[in-house]
PDB file of C-alpha atoms in Angstrom:
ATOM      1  CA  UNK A  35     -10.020 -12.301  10.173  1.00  0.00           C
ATOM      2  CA  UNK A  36      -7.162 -11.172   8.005  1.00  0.00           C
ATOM      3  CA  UNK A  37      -3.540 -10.326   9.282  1.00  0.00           C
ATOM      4  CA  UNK A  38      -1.673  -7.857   7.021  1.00  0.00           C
ATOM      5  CA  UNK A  39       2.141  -7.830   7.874  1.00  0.00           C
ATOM      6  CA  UNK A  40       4.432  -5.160   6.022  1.00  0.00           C
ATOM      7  CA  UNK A  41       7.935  -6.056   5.589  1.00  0.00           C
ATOM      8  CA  UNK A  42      11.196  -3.752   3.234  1.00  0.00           C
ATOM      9  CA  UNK A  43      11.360  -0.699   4.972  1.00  0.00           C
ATOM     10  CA  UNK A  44      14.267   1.317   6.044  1.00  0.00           C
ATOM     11  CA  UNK A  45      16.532   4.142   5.236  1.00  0.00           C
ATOM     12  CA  UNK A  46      17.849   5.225   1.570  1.00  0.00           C
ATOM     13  CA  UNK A  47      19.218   8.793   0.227  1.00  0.00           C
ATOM     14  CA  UNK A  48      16.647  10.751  -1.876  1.00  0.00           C
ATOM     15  CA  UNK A  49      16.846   9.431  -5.618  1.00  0.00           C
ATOM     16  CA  UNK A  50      17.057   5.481  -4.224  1.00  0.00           C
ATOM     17  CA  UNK A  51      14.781   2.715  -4.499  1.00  0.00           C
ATOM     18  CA  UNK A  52      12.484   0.333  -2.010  1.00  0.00           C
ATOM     19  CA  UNK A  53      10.282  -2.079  -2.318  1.00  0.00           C
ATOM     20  CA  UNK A  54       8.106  -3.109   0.237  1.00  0.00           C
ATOM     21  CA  UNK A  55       5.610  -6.274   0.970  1.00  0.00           C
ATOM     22  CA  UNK A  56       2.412  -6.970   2.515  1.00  0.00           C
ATOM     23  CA  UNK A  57       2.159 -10.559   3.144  1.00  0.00           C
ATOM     24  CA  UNK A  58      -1.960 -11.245   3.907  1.00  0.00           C
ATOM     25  CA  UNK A  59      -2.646 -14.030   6.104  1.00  0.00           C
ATOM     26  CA  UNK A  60      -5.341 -15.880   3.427  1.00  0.00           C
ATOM     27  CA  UNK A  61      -6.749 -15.304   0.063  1.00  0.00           C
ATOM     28  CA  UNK A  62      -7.527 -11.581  -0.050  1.00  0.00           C
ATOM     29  CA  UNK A  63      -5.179 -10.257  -1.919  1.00  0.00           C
ATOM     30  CA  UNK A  64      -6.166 -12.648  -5.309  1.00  0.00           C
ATOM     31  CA  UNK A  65      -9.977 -12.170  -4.590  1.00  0.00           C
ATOM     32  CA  UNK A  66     -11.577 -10.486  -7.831  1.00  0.00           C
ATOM     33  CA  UNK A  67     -13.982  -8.573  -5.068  1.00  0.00           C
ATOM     34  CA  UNK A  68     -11.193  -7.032  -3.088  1.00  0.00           C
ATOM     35  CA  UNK A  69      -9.237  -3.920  -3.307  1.00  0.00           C
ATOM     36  CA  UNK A  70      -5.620  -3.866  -1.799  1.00  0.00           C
ATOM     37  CA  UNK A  71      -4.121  -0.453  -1.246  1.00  0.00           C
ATOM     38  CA  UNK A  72      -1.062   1.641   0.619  1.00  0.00           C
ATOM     39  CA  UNK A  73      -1.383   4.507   2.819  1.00  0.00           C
ATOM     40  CA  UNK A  74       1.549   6.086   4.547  1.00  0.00           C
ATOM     41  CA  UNK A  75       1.490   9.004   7.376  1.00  0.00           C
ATOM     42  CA  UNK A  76       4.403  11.229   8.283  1.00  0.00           C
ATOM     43  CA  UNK A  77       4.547  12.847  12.166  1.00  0.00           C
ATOM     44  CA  UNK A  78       1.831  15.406  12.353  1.00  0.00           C
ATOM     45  CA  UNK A  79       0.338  14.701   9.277  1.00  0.00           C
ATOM     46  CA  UNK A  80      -2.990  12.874   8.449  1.00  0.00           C
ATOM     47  CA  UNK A  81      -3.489   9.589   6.507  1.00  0.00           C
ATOM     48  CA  UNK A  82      -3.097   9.660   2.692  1.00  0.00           C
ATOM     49  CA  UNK A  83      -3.768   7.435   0.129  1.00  0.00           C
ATOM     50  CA  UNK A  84      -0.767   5.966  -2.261  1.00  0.00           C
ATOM     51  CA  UNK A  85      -1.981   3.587  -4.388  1.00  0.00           C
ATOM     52  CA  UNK A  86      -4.884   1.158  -4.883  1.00  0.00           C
ATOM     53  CA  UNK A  87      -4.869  -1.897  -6.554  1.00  0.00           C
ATOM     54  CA  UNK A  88      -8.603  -3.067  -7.332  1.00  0.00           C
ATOM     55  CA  UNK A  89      -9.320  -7.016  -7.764  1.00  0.00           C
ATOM     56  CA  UNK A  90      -9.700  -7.167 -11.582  1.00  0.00           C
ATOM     57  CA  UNK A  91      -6.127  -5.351 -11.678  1.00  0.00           C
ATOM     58  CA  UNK A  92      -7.199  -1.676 -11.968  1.00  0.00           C
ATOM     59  CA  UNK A  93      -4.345   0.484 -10.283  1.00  0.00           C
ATOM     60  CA  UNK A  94      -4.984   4.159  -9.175  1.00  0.00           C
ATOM     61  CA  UNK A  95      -1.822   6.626  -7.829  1.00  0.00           C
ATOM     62  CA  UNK A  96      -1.902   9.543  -5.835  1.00  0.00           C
ATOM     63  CA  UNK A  97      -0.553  12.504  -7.997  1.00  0.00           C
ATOM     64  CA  UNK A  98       2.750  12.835  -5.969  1.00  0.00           C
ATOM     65  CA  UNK A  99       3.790   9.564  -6.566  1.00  0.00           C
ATOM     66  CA  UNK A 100       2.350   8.724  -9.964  1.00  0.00           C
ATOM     67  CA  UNK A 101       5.139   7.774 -12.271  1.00  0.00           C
ATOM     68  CA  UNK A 102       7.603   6.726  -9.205  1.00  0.00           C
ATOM     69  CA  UNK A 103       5.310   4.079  -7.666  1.00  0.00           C
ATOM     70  CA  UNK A 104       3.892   1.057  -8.594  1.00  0.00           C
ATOM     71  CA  UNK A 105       1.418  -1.634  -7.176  1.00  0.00           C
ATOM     72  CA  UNK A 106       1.354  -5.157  -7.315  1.00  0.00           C
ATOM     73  CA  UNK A 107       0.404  -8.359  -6.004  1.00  0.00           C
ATOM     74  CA  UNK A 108       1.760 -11.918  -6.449  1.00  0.00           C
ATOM     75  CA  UNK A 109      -1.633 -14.031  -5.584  1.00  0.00           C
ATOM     76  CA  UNK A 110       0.205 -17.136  -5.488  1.00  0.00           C
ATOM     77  CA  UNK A 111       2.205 -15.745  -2.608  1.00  0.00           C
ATOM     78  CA  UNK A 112      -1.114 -13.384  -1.661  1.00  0.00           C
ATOM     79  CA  UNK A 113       1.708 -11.189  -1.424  1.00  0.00           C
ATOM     80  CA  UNK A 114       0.672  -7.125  -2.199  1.00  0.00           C
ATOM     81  CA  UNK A 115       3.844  -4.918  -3.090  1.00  0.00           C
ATOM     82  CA  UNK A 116       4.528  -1.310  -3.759  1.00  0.00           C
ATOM     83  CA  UNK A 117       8.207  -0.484  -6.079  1.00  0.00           C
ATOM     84  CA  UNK A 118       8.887   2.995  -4.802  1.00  0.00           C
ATOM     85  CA  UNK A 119      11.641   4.575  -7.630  1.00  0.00           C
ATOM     86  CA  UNK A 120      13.279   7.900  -7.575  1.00  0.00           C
ATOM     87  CA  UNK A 121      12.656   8.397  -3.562  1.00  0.00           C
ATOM     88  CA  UNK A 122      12.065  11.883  -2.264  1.00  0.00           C
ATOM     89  CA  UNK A 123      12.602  13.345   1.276  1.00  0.00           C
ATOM     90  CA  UNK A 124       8.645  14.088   1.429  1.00  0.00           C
ATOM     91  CA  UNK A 125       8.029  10.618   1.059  1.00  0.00           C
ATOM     92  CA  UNK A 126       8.989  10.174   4.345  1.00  0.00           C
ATOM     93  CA  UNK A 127       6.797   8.142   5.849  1.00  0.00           C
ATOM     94  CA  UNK A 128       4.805   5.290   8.062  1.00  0.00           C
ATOM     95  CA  UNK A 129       3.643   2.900   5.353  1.00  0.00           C
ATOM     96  CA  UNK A 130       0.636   0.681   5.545  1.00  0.00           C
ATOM     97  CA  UNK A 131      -1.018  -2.054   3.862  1.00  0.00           C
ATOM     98  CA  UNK A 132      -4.711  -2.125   4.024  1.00  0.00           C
ATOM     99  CA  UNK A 133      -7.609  -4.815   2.452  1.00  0.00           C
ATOM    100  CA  UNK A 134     -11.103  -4.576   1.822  1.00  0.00           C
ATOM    101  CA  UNK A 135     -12.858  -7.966   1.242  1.00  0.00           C
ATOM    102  CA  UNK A 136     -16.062  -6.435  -0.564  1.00  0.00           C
ATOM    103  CA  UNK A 137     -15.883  -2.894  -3.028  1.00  0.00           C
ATOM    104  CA  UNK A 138     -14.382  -0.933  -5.045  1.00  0.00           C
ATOM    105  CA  UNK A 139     -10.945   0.691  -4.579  1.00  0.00           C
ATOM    106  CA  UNK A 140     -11.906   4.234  -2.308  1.00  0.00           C
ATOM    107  CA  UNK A 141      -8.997   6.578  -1.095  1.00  0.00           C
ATOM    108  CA  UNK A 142     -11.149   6.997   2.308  1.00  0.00           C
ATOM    109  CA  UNK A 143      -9.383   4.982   5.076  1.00  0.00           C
ATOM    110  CA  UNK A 144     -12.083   3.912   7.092  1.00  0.00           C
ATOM    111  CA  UNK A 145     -13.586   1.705   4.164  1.00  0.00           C
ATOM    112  CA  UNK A 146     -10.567  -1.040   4.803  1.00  0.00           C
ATOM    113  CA  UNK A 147     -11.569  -3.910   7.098  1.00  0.00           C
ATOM    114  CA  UNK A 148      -7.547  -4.595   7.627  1.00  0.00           C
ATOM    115  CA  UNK A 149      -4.616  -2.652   8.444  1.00  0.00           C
ATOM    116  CA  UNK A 150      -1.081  -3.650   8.864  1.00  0.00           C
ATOM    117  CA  UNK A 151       1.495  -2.786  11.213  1.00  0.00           C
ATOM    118  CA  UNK A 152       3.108  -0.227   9.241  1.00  0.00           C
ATOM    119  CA  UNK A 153       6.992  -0.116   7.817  1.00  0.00           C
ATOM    120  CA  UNK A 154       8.944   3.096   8.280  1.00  0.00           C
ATOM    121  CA  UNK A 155      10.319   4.715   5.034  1.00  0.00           C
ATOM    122  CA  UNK A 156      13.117   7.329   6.009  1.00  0.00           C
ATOM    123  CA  UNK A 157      14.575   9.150   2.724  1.00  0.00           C
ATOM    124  CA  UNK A 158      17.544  11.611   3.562  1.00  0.00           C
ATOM    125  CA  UNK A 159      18.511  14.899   0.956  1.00  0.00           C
TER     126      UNK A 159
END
């Protein structure tokens, strides 16, 4: 079993930066055979993919927040992060970690063995 617990959430004005953590309870997040990703959901509105961050180091965006976010992972700390720049309203937001031990990268939610608790992203106009 694998905890996932997101952490740097909060509130910033539209333009402003986070960065947010997923600290993974063992050693998924440096496995070559994993993929690490983010998903976020707003109120009313189904799961999407953000970014995925395969085990050999491949990283895939969604188109609205290619060029604004990045994915990354510190194994030592088996630590998986996602820099959010230049913060719009729309990315309001729930935002989760999730880990799959065995595959490739897929923006489908229900391939992910883990999920996270989620961190709240709030960006005022």
């Amino acid at each position: 079993q694998v905890q996932l617990v997101e952490s740097g959430g909060g509130s910033v004005q539209a333009g402003g930066s986070l960065r947010l953590s997923c600290a993974a309870s063992r050693y998924i997040v440096s496995t070559s055979t994993s993929c690490m990703a983010w998903f976020r959901q707003a109120p009313g509105q189904e799961r999407e993919g953000v970014a995925l961050l395969q085990g050999d180091g491949t990283t895939t965006y969604a188109d609205s927040v290619k060029g604004r976010f990045t994915i990354s992972k510190d194994n030592a700390k088996n630590t998986l992060y996602l820099q959010m720049n230049s913060l719009k309203p729309e990315d309001t937001a729930m935002y989760y970690c999730a880990a799959r031990e065995w595959g490739w990268c897929m923006w489908a939610g229900n391939n992910y063995d883990y999920w996270g608790q989620g961190t709240q992203v709030t960006v005022s106009s």
